[in-house]
Amino acid sequence: MFIDKARIYLKAGDGGDGKVSFRREKYIPNGGPDGGDGGSGGSIIFVADSSMRTLMDFRYKRKHAAANGQTGGANNCYGKSGENLYIKVPVGTIIYDEQSKRALGDLRHEGQELLAAKGGRGGKGNAQFATSTRQAPRFAQPGEKGEEIWIELELKLIADVGLVGFPNVGKSTLLSVVTAARPKIANYHFTTLSPNLGVVELDPGRSFVMADIPGLIEGAHEGVGLGHDFLRHIERTKVIIHVLDVSGTEGRDPIEDFRKINNELKLYSEKLASKPQVIACNKMDIPGSDKNFERVKLFLSGEGYDIFPVSGATKMGIKPMLDRVYNILETMEDEEEIVEVDKDLLYHKYTDAKEFTIKRENEIYVIEGPLAERLLASVNMDDSDSVKYFQRVIRKRGIVDELKSMGINDGDTVKMGNIEFEYYD
Ligand SMILES: Nc1nc2c(ncn2[C@@H]2O[C@H](COP(=O)(O)OP(=O)(O)OP(=O)(O)O)[C@@H](O)[C@H]2O)c(=O)[nH]1
Ligand SMILES: [Mg+2]
């Protein structure tokens, strides 16, 4: 099994700050507060896209940030929200939180989405803090920070393209010159004993997975040779590159080879036989190969095959063949693959996570978690209105209840981030 991995950093947009502002109108000396709310920061969302086949592209871009929300304006104007950032990943990608090593989710279906980093909420403007007794609030709420997270992406690669052919025709050599895979290559039959996988990268944004398999011989469908066990591997590929040795150095005829292999594929399964095939006439660097190539071309031209003269040794002709393969891949429907993600690892960040936790460290009650962080970011302890707001929130959100159930007494110390205060009911 070949697993593609990528490690990326996400930074969701920060919420915009709320605005402190007072109405200014001619002849009205003390206008009321009119500071608007900040806009929310953009979130980062993964979306499964079946046109992507590998995680190659993430090598070029490690850091992904969504836009920040804008600060609120005077006149009760809202700040503009930052746009969400959608990051495309191949269908079948599993998304891990790198730090906890837990899976945030897996994307099995085209178009499926997963929220991975939440944008910060915008802060409230001072207009929102006006009450009958507090007519001129001189504070507003700062925007909440957007989430930051290191993500590990993981994708089980399934070959899009399979190399088939007789032993020794140069399948592994082709794989080795177009991918980073290093299969064993040698001048004898059945060098390859099990399939090798590699990622072919034509350009950024255009890549696919290719596999070689052991050479096939007559009777392979019944288990002769080694190929039979591996035919099921290519049964899952979308395109076959049928490799022929046109040098004739082994004394076989490439046209006959072609017929025999296709017959084996057909006897194994109709599905296999009906896959699109691109024909690689290999070893063109060996003198005398052109004649065989011309024969093959003439012979198969009426059958609608794409035929390419190539050499794994000199890399001649390979690029146009791979471009053609890619174009065929693009036209093909994806079969849905079921990726298995370990259920114990799965964790739903935005539903499982508790908003706050309280632990006791000696005589101090320490409050942590997203709610605590949000509060810290939005409260100004030097401002009495802001402190009142803080007190209201910790009551309303159940922090006070939990402190009581833990046995807190008046005068005990409570700690939240870098602030400490004494508790009084
Ligand atoms: N001259 C020449 N030799 C090649 C070329 N491609 C492969 N060979 C040689 O052919 C031999 C077989 O190559 P492999 O890539 O191992 O062939 P294979 O099809 O993977 O063989 P099996 O795994 O045994 O089925 C090796 O000695 C290669 O160096 C080519 O384009 N030109
Ligand atoms: Mg091989």
Tab-separated table of C-alpha atoms and ligand atoms in Angstrom:
chain	number	residue	atom	x	y	z
A	1	MET	CA	0.000	0.000	0.000
A	2	PHE	CA	1.313	3.363	-1.007
A	3	ILE	CA	0.287	6.325	1.098
A	4	ASP	CA	0.622	9.893	0.023
A	5	LYS	CA	1.030	12.448	2.785
A	6	ALA	CA	1.167	16.189	3.133
A	7	ARG	CA	1.552	18.503	6.067
A	8	ILE	CA	0.027	21.960	5.910
A	9	TYR	CA	-0.675	24.877	8.163
A	10	LEU	CA	-4.086	26.564	8.317
A	11	LYS	CA	-4.885	29.965	9.680
A	12	ALA	CA	-8.531	30.969	9.642
A	13	GLY	CA	-9.356	34.670	9.406
A	14	ASP	CA	-9.514	36.819	12.514
A	15	GLY	CA	-12.782	38.501	13.335
A	16	GLY	CA	-12.792	42.263	12.843
A	17	ASP	CA	-12.900	44.453	15.936
A	18	GLY	CA	-16.068	46.194	16.967
A	19	LYS	CA	-15.947	49.947	16.583
A	20	VAL	CA	-16.188	52.601	19.262
A	21	SER	CA	-17.881	55.600	17.745
A	22	PHE	CA	-20.441	58.276	18.614
A	23	ARG	CA	-22.886	59.933	16.339
A	24	ARG	CA	-21.791	63.367	15.226
A	25	GLU	CA	-24.501	65.607	14.001
A	26	LYS	CA	-24.658	69.335	13.752
A	27	TYR	CA	-26.324	70.950	16.738
A	28	ILE	CA	-26.513	67.656	18.625
A	29	PRO	CA	-23.722	67.753	21.182
A	30	ASN	CA	-23.824	64.226	22.559
A	31	GLY	CA	-24.781	61.741	19.898
A	32	GLY	CA	-25.373	58.168	20.988
A	33	PRO	CA	-22.982	55.280	20.316
A	34	ASP	CA	-23.021	54.085	16.730
A	35	GLY	CA	-19.969	51.786	16.463
A	36	GLY	CA	-20.749	48.789	14.252
A	37	ASP	CA	-19.741	45.152	14.668
A	38	GLY	CA	-16.612	43.695	13.121
A	39	GLY	CA	-17.015	41.170	10.324
A	40	SER	CA	-16.315	37.488	10.985
A	41	GLY	CA	-13.094	35.909	9.766
A	42	GLY	CA	-13.186	33.385	6.937
A	43	SER	CA	-13.108	29.694	7.813
A	44	ILE	CA	-11.038	27.046	6.074
A	45	ILE	CA	-12.929	24.162	4.582
A	46	PHE	CA	-11.617	21.097	2.757
A	47	VAL	CA	-13.642	19.906	-0.189
A	48	ALA	CA	-13.263	16.609	-2.017
A	49	ASP	CA	-12.601	17.003	-5.710
A	50	SER	CA	-12.380	13.976	-7.941
A	51	SER	CA	-10.219	15.753	-10.494
A	52	MET	CA	-7.390	15.671	-7.948
A	53	ARG	CA	-5.622	12.355	-7.661
A	54	THR	CA	-2.643	12.940	-5.411
A	55	LEU	CA	-1.436	15.290	-2.687
A	56	MET	CA	1.478	16.462	-4.839
A	57	ASP	CA	0.278	20.047	-5.098
A	58	PHE	CA	0.526	20.605	-1.353
A	59	ARG	CA	4.289	20.498	-1.643
A	60	TYR	CA	4.192	23.888	-3.321
A	61	LYS	CA	2.026	25.601	-0.796
A	62	ARG	CA	2.296	24.869	2.882
A	63	LYS	CA	0.545	27.816	4.455
A	64	HIS	CA	-3.118	28.496	3.797
A	65	ALA	CA	-4.886	31.478	5.295
A	66	ALA	CA	-8.459	32.690	5.043
A	67	ALA	CA	-9.281	36.395	4.958
A	68	ASN	CA	-9.776	38.449	8.125
A	69	GLY	CA	-13.020	40.211	8.899
A	70	GLN	CA	-12.937	43.989	8.745
A	71	THR	CA	-13.352	46.373	11.616
A	72	GLY	CA	-16.836	47.735	12.208
A	73	GLY	CA	-17.511	51.295	11.123
A	74	ALA	CA	-19.206	54.374	12.442
A	75	ASN	CA	-22.884	54.796	11.706
A	76	ASN	CA	-23.584	51.209	12.752
A	77	CYS	CA	-21.817	49.835	9.723
A	78	TYR	CA	-20.841	46.189	9.919
A	79	GLY	CA	-17.312	45.245	8.973
A	80	LYS	CA	-17.103	43.040	5.907
A	81	SER	CA	-16.713	39.324	6.635
A	82	GLY	CA	-13.610	37.511	5.402
A	83	GLU	CA	-14.325	34.967	2.701
A	84	ASN	CA	-14.098	31.281	3.468
A	85	LEU	CA	-11.176	29.475	1.937
A	86	TYR	CA	-11.978	26.181	0.221
A	87	ILE	CA	-9.060	23.811	-0.216
A	88	LYS	CA	-9.501	21.029	-2.739
A	89	VAL	CA	-8.269	17.566	-1.849
A	90	PRO	CA	-8.654	14.239	-3.653
A	91	VAL	CA	-11.638	12.063	-2.823
A	92	GLY	CA	-10.470	9.603	-0.155
A	93	THR	CA	-8.320	12.055	1.778
A	94	ILE	CA	-8.214	11.665	5.536
A	95	ILE	CA	-7.624	14.845	7.505
A	96	TYR	CA	-5.712	14.676	10.788
A	97	ASP	CA	-5.051	17.252	13.443
A	98	GLU	CA	-1.291	16.887	13.579
A	99	GLN	CA	-0.941	17.646	17.240
A	100	SER	CA	-3.507	15.245	18.642
A	101	LYS	CA	-3.033	12.753	15.775
A	102	ARG	CA	-6.769	12.425	15.620
A	103	ALA	CA	-8.750	12.396	12.429
A	104	LEU	CA	-11.022	15.361	11.945
A	105	GLY	CA	-12.695	13.432	9.189
A	106	ASP	CA	-12.428	11.756	5.846
A	107	LEU	CA	-13.814	12.928	2.556
A	108	ARG	CA	-15.356	10.049	0.690
A	109	HIS	CA	-17.610	11.652	-1.820
A	110	GLU	CA	-17.175	14.241	-4.501
A	111	GLY	CA	-18.075	17.653	-3.133
A	112	GLN	CA	-18.047	16.567	0.520
A	113	GLU	CA	-16.787	19.280	2.849
A	114	LEU	CA	-15.024	19.412	6.173
A	115	LEU	CA	-14.569	22.484	8.312
A	116	ALA	CA	-11.001	22.385	9.604
A	117	ALA	CA	-10.342	25.860	10.999
A	118	LYS	CA	-13.030	28.212	12.142
A	119	GLY	CA	-12.851	31.923	11.456
A	120	GLY	CA	-13.038	34.250	14.456
A	121	ARG	CA	-16.304	36.005	15.276
A	122	GLY	CA	-16.429	39.721	14.752
A	123	GLY	CA	-16.420	41.872	17.876
A	124	LYS	CA	-19.510	43.835	18.805
A	125	GLY	CA	-19.439	47.552	18.266
A	126	ASN	CA	-20.144	49.934	21.124
A	127	ALA	CA	-23.683	50.531	19.896
A	128	GLN	CA	-24.484	47.004	21.087
A	129	PHE	CA	-23.387	47.765	24.613
A	130	ALA	CA	-25.665	50.722	25.160
A	131	THR	CA	-28.327	50.234	27.826
A	132	SER	CA	-30.654	52.621	29.598
A	133	THR	CA	-28.157	53.070	32.410
A	134	ARG	CA	-25.042	53.022	30.261
A	135	GLN	CA	-25.713	55.378	27.440
A	136	ALA	CA	-22.209	56.020	26.241
A	137	PRO	CA	-20.142	52.825	26.334
A	138	ARG	CA	-16.566	53.671	25.498
A	139	PHE	CA	-15.567	50.146	24.657
A	140	ALA	CA	-16.210	47.664	21.947
A	141	GLN	CA	-15.366	44.019	21.640
A	142	PRO	CA	-12.194	42.997	19.832
A	143	GLY	CA	-12.602	40.384	17.124
A	144	GLU	CA	-11.929	36.787	18.025
A	145	LYS	CA	-8.771	35.188	16.613
A	146	GLY	CA	-9.173	32.748	13.760
A	147	GLU	CA	-8.143	29.192	14.509
A	148	GLU	CA	-4.656	27.994	13.659
A	149	ILE	CA	-3.910	24.355	13.125
A	150	TRP	CA	-1.329	22.070	11.567
A	151	ILE	CA	-3.002	19.439	9.454
A	152	GLU	CA	-1.772	16.170	8.100
A	153	LEU	CA	-3.431	14.922	4.956
A	154	GLU	CA	-3.300	11.285	4.071
A	155	LEU	CA	-4.412	9.525	0.929
A	156	LYS	CA	-4.224	5.864	0.096
A	157	LEU	CA	-3.145	5.825	-3.465
A	158	ILE	CA	-4.933	3.614	-5.896
A	159	ALA	CA	-3.359	3.325	-9.293
A	160	ASP	CA	-5.111	5.230	-12.040
A	161	VAL	CA	-2.932	3.660	-14.681
A	162	GLY	CA	-1.508	0.147	-14.906
A	163	LEU	CA	1.478	-0.982	-16.966
A	164	VAL	CA	0.917	-4.387	-18.472
A	165	GLY	CA	2.947	-6.499	-20.859
A	166	PHE	CA	5.137	-9.560	-21.200
A	167	PRO	CA	8.097	-9.950	-18.832
A	168	ASN	CA	11.177	-7.873	-19.593
A	169	VAL	CA	9.456	-5.432	-21.971
A	170	GLY	CA	10.481	-2.495	-19.738
A	171	LYS	CA	7.436	-1.806	-17.539
A	172	SER	CA	9.415	-1.140	-14.380
A	173	THR	CA	11.903	0.970	-16.300
A	174	LEU	CA	9.072	3.185	-17.540
A	175	LEU	CA	7.707	3.546	-14.020
A	176	SER	CA	11.153	4.468	-12.728
A	177	VAL	CA	11.742	7.229	-15.263
A	178	VAL	CA	8.410	8.995	-14.751
A	179	THR	CA	7.944	8.636	-10.976
A	180	ALA	CA	10.050	8.619	-7.851
A	181	ALA	CA	9.374	4.889	-7.461
A	182	ARG	CA	12.488	2.715	-7.562
A	183	PRO	CA	11.336	-0.733	-8.675
A	184	LYS	CA	13.881	-3.437	-9.331
A	185	ILE	CA	14.962	-3.519	-12.971
A	186	ALA	CA	16.946	-6.351	-14.518
A	187	ASN	CA	17.396	-8.193	-17.718
A	188	TYR	CA	15.524	-11.341	-16.853
A	189	HIS	CA	11.887	-12.373	-16.685
A	190	PHE	CA	9.801	-11.808	-13.571
A	191	THR	CA	12.083	-9.240	-12.030
A	192	THR	CA	9.001	-7.598	-10.557
A	193	LEU	CA	7.335	-9.856	-8.015
A	194	SER	CA	4.664	-7.496	-6.736
A	195	PRO	CA	3.260	-4.210	-8.008
A	196	ASN	CA	5.038	-0.900	-7.466
A	197	LEU	CA	3.271	2.434	-7.333
A	198	GLY	CA	4.457	5.893	-8.179
A	199	VAL	CA	3.058	9.346	-8.729
A	200	VAL	CA	3.452	10.845	-12.200
A	201	GLU	CA	3.521	14.602	-12.077
A	202	LEU	CA	3.072	16.244	-15.472
A	203	ASP	CA	2.720	19.792	-14.145
A	204	PRO	CA	1.555	21.239	-10.878
A	205	GLY	CA	-2.134	20.363	-10.771
A	206	ARG	CA	-1.820	17.452	-13.202
A	207	SER	CA	-0.721	14.240	-11.600
A	208	PHE	CA	-1.844	10.629	-11.421
A	209	VAL	CA	-0.809	7.332	-9.927
A	210	MET	CA	0.832	4.618	-11.995
A	211	ALA	CA	1.635	1.009	-11.142
A	212	ASP	CA	3.647	-1.730	-12.775
A	213	ILE	CA	2.728	-5.341	-12.192
A	214	PRO	CA	4.663	-8.557	-12.783
A	215	GLY	CA	4.894	-9.584	-16.413
A	216	LEU	CA	2.008	-11.539	-17.899
A	217	ILE	CA	2.386	-14.685	-19.966
A	218	GLU	CA	0.006	-16.994	-21.747
A	219	GLY	CA	-2.253	-18.762	-19.285
A	220	ALA	CA	-1.960	-15.897	-16.774
A	221	HIS	CA	-5.743	-15.868	-16.342
A	222	GLU	CA	-5.510	-19.425	-15.007
A	223	GLY	CA	-2.650	-18.615	-12.718
A	224	VAL	CA	0.333	-19.391	-14.968
A	225	GLY	CA	3.326	-17.202	-14.097
A	226	LEU	CA	2.982	-14.468	-11.502
A	227	GLY	CA	0.604	-12.077	-13.145
A	228	HIS	CA	-2.674	-13.661	-12.156
A	229	ASP	CA	-2.635	-12.531	-8.537
A	230	PHE	CA	-2.056	-9.023	-9.671
A	231	LEU	CA	-4.612	-8.724	-12.417
A	232	ARG	CA	-7.104	-7.665	-9.782
A	233	HIS	CA	-4.854	-4.669	-9.101
A	234	ILE	CA	-5.200	-3.440	-12.623
A	235	GLU	CA	-8.878	-4.250	-12.532
A	236	ARG	CA	-9.190	-1.121	-10.400
A	237	THR	CA	-7.164	1.119	-12.690
A	238	LYS	CA	-8.804	3.338	-15.270
A	239	VAL	CA	-6.319	3.197	-18.122
A	240	ILE	CA	-3.890	0.514	-19.206
A	241	ILE	CA	-0.549	1.273	-20.786
A	242	HIS	CA	0.179	-1.799	-22.802
A	243	VAL	CA	3.947	-2.053	-23.112
A	244	LEU	CA	5.414	-3.819	-26.139
A	245	ASP	CA	9.085	-4.515	-26.764
A	246	VAL	CA	9.427	-3.523	-30.423
A	247	SER	CA	13.142	-4.245	-30.558
A	248	GLY	CA	12.373	-7.899	-31.113
A	249	THR	CA	15.558	-8.809	-29.232
A	250	GLU	CA	13.781	-11.548	-27.355
A	251	GLY	CA	12.723	-13.172	-30.590
A	252	ARG	CA	9.037	-12.538	-30.034
A	253	ASP	CA	6.735	-10.612	-32.304
A	254	PRO	CA	5.205	-7.503	-30.705
A	255	ILE	CA	1.939	-7.919	-32.599
A	256	GLU	CA	1.577	-11.456	-31.366
A	257	ASP	CA	2.464	-10.289	-27.840
A	258	PHE	CA	-0.251	-7.697	-28.050
A	259	ARG	CA	-2.866	-10.275	-29.049
A	260	LYS	CA	-1.830	-12.737	-26.380
A	261	ILE	CA	-1.884	-10.222	-23.546
A	262	ASN	CA	-5.260	-8.871	-24.565
A	263	ASN	CA	-6.583	-12.382	-24.752
A	264	GLU	CA	-5.403	-13.031	-21.211
A	265	LEU	CA	-7.054	-9.834	-20.000
A	266	LYS	CA	-10.279	-10.861	-21.638
A	267	LEU	CA	-10.211	-14.350	-20.206
A	268	TYR	CA	-9.628	-12.863	-16.782
A	269	SER	CA	-12.473	-10.381	-17.018
A	270	GLU	CA	-14.427	-8.436	-19.586
A	271	LYS	CA	-14.097	-5.410	-17.400
A	272	LEU	CA	-10.333	-5.543	-17.688
A	273	ALA	CA	-10.443	-6.080	-21.434
A	274	SER	CA	-12.705	-3.102	-21.951
A	275	LYS	CA	-10.456	-0.550	-20.257
A	276	PRO	CA	-8.945	2.060	-22.536
A	277	GLN	CA	-5.441	1.098	-23.641
A	278	VAL	CA	-2.578	3.239	-24.746
A	279	ILE	CA	0.186	1.349	-26.487
A	280	ALA	CA	3.805	2.002	-25.617
A	281	CYS	CA	6.149	0.637	-28.272
A	282	ASN	CA	9.226	0.487	-26.060
A	283	LYS	CA	12.987	0.151	-26.592
A	284	MET	CA	12.902	2.385	-29.685
A	285	ASP	CA	16.536	3.267	-28.992
A	286	ILE	CA	17.600	-0.201	-30.135
A	287	PRO	CA	18.460	-0.201	-33.854
A	288	GLY	CA	15.889	-1.931	-35.997
A	289	SER	CA	12.985	-1.079	-33.707
A	290	ASP	CA	11.474	1.388	-36.198
A	291	LYS	CA	10.526	-1.370	-38.569
A	292	ASN	CA	8.566	-3.207	-35.916
A	293	PHE	CA	7.025	0.027	-34.767
A	294	GLU	CA	5.761	0.769	-38.279
A	295	ARG	CA	4.311	-2.730	-38.486
A	296	VAL	CA	2.549	-2.397	-35.155
A	297	LYS	CA	1.186	0.979	-36.170
A	298	LEU	CA	-0.101	-0.294	-39.474
A	299	PHE	CA	-1.585	-3.361	-37.921
A	300	LEU	CA	-3.389	-1.635	-35.056
A	301	SER	CA	-4.186	1.699	-36.648
A	302	GLY	CA	-7.614	0.570	-37.757
A	303	GLU	CA	-8.559	-0.384	-34.212
A	304	GLY	CA	-8.537	3.073	-32.735
A	305	TYR	CA	-5.593	2.685	-30.382
A	306	ASP	CA	-3.229	5.481	-29.461
A	307	ILE	CA	0.234	4.192	-30.262
A	308	PHE	CA	3.437	5.843	-29.057
A	309	PRO	CA	7.065	5.074	-29.907
A	310	VAL	CA	9.026	5.409	-26.650
A	311	SER	CA	12.251	4.471	-24.940
A	312	GLY	CA	12.534	3.996	-21.221
A	313	ALA	CA	16.288	4.098	-21.659
A	314	THR	CA	16.473	7.528	-23.331
A	315	LYS	CA	13.042	8.801	-22.174
A	316	MET	CA	12.204	9.545	-25.791
A	317	GLY	CA	8.481	9.946	-26.587
A	318	ILE	CA	7.270	9.455	-23.052
A	319	LYS	CA	5.868	12.898	-22.328
A	320	PRO	CA	3.311	12.944	-25.196
A	321	MET	CA	2.167	9.482	-24.195
A	322	LEU	CA	1.587	10.556	-20.584
A	323	ASP	CA	-0.257	13.677	-21.707
A	324	ARG	CA	-2.569	11.478	-23.715
A	325	VAL	CA	-3.086	9.153	-20.744
A	326	TYR	CA	-3.940	12.130	-18.572
A	327	ASN	CA	-6.481	13.380	-21.085
A	328	ILE	CA	-8.185	10.012	-21.115
A	329	LEU	CA	-8.219	9.926	-17.307
A	330	GLU	CA	-9.922	13.279	-17.239
A	331	THR	CA	-12.820	11.995	-19.271
A	332	MET	CA	-13.428	9.002	-17.036
A	333	GLU	CA	-15.927	8.646	-14.257
A	334	ASP	CA	-14.620	7.926	-10.817
A	335	GLU	CA	-15.665	4.775	-9.103
A	336	GLU	CA	-16.395	5.515	-5.539
A	337	GLU	CA	-13.692	4.150	-3.279
A	338	ILE	CA	-14.440	3.513	0.321
A	339	VAL	CA	-11.686	4.763	2.552
A	340	GLU	CA	-11.574	3.269	5.988
A	341	VAL	CA	-10.824	5.675	8.727
A	342	ASP	CA	-10.344	4.278	12.193
A	343	LYS	CA	-13.548	5.152	14.015
A	344	ASP	CA	-11.746	5.525	17.328
A	345	LEU	CA	-9.559	8.144	15.785
A	346	LEU	CA	-12.398	10.159	14.430
A	347	TYR	CA	-13.288	13.169	16.406
A	348	HIS	CA	-15.745	15.865	15.607
A	349	LYS	CA	-13.989	18.947	16.663
A	350	TYR	CA	-16.960	21.228	16.599
A	351	THR	CA	-19.455	18.969	18.261
A	352	ASP	CA	-17.375	16.861	20.643
A	353	ALA	CA	-15.232	19.582	22.075
A	354	LYS	CA	-16.523	21.135	25.276
A	355	GLU	CA	-16.542	24.896	25.281
A	356	PHE	CA	-14.617	25.072	28.531
A	357	THR	CA	-12.977	22.892	31.146
A	358	ILE	CA	-12.172	23.680	34.743
A	359	LYS	CA	-9.433	21.993	36.675
A	360	ARG	CA	-8.158	22.536	40.155
A	361	GLU	CA	-4.492	23.229	40.622
A	362	ASN	CA	-3.918	23.337	44.368
A	363	GLU	CA	-6.276	26.069	45.524
A	364	ILE	CA	-6.682	27.688	42.136
A	365	TYR	CA	-9.486	26.970	39.676
A	366	VAL	CA	-8.164	27.088	36.138
A	367	ILE	CA	-10.618	27.632	33.286
A	368	GLU	CA	-9.527	26.661	29.778
A	369	GLY	CA	-11.047	25.994	26.390
A	370	PRO	CA	-12.438	27.950	23.444
A	371	LEU	CA	-14.992	29.875	25.476
A	372	ALA	CA	-12.294	31.015	27.910
A	373	GLU	CA	-10.089	32.066	25.024
A	374	ARG	CA	-12.879	34.001	23.388
A	375	LEU	CA	-13.697	35.762	26.603
A	376	LEU	CA	-10.099	36.675	27.254
A	377	ALA	CA	-9.779	38.106	23.810
A	378	SER	CA	-12.887	40.204	24.115
A	379	VAL	CA	-12.891	41.561	27.634
A	380	ASN	CA	-11.107	44.588	28.932
A	381	MET	CA	-10.671	44.130	32.685
A	382	ASP	CA	-9.927	47.819	33.209
A	383	ASP	CA	-13.345	48.821	32.081
A	384	SER	CA	-16.159	48.282	34.548
A	385	ASP	CA	-18.809	47.766	31.870
A	386	SER	CA	-16.635	45.185	30.237
A	387	VAL	CA	-16.123	43.404	33.552
A	388	LYS	CA	-19.882	43.298	34.074
A	389	TYR	CA	-20.293	41.754	30.658
A	390	PHE	CA	-17.688	39.157	31.584
A	391	GLN	CA	-19.515	38.311	34.783
A	392	ARG	CA	-22.774	37.910	32.931
A	393	VAL	CA	-21.263	35.577	30.381
A	394	ILE	CA	-19.570	33.248	32.848
A	395	ARG	CA	-22.861	32.943	34.676
A	396	LYS	CA	-24.934	32.404	31.563
A	397	ARG	CA	-22.609	29.853	30.039
A	398	GLY	CA	-22.502	27.647	33.111
A	399	ILE	CA	-18.976	28.383	34.297
A	400	VAL	CA	-20.206	29.646	37.649
A	401	ASP	CA	-22.436	26.591	38.116
A	402	GLU	CA	-19.549	24.266	37.426
A	403	LEU	CA	-17.285	26.149	39.831
A	404	LYS	CA	-19.946	25.787	42.502
A	405	SER	CA	-20.344	22.092	41.866
A	406	MET	CA	-16.602	21.760	42.318
A	407	GLY	CA	-16.983	23.317	45.757
A	408	ILE	CA	-15.647	26.816	45.207
A	409	ASN	CA	-15.867	29.258	48.133
A	410	ASP	CA	-16.004	33.013	48.193
A	411	GLY	CA	-12.474	34.370	48.099
A	412	ASP	CA	-10.980	31.443	46.160
A	413	THR	CA	-8.811	32.258	43.170
A	414	VAL	CA	-9.936	31.631	39.603
A	415	LYS	CA	-7.489	31.760	36.742
A	416	MET	CA	-8.226	32.196	33.059
A	417	GLY	CA	-5.246	32.666	30.759
A	418	ASN	CA	-3.184	35.449	32.212
A	419	ILE	CA	-5.896	36.895	34.417
A	420	GLU	CA	-6.669	35.909	37.970
A	421	PHE	CA	-9.580	37.035	40.058
A	422	GLU	CA	-11.200	36.230	43.347
A	423	TYR	CA	-14.508	34.505	43.287
A	424	TYR	CA	-17.541	36.038	44.975
A	425	ASP	CA	-20.984	34.691	44.407
B	1	LIG	N1	17.666	-0.551	-24.653
B	1	LIG	C1	16.638	-0.470	-23.847
B	1	LIG	N2	16.545	-1.317	-22.805
B	1	LIG	C2	15.481	-1.211	-21.971
B	1	LIG	C3	14.493	-0.240	-22.176
B	1	LIG	N3	13.559	-0.361	-21.198
B	1	LIG	C4	13.974	-1.377	-20.403
B	1	LIG	N4	15.131	-1.905	-20.870
B	1	LIG	C5	15.866	-3.021	-20.291
B	1	LIG	O1	15.044	-4.161	-20.348
B	1	LIG	C6	15.270	-4.990	-19.195
B	1	LIG	C7	13.953	-5.257	-18.496
B	1	LIG	O2	13.467	-4.056	-17.969
B	1	LIG	P1	12.401	-4.017	-16.794
B	1	LIG	O3	11.999	-2.618	-16.652
B	1	LIG	O4	12.906	-4.744	-15.606
B	1	LIG	O5	11.235	-4.855	-17.470
B	1	LIG	P2	9.847	-5.348	-16.840
B	1	LIG	O6	8.851	-5.277	-17.940
B	1	LIG	O7	9.540	-4.590	-15.616
B	1	LIG	O8	10.178	-6.853	-16.510
B	1	LIG	P3	9.479	-7.863	-15.470
B	1	LIG	O9	9.373	-7.149	-14.174
B	1	LIG	O10	10.390	-9.002	-15.407
B	1	LIG	O11	8.160	-8.198	-16.059
B	1	LIG	C8	16.280	-4.260	-18.329
B	1	LIG	O12	17.557	-4.777	-18.595
B	1	LIG	C9	16.167	-2.832	-18.816
B	1	LIG	O13	17.364	-2.114	-18.632
B	1	LIG	C10	14.634	0.659	-23.312
B	1	LIG	O14	13.817	1.544	-23.577
B	1	LIG	N5	15.730	0.478	-24.102
B	2	MG	MG	9.319	-5.189	-13.758
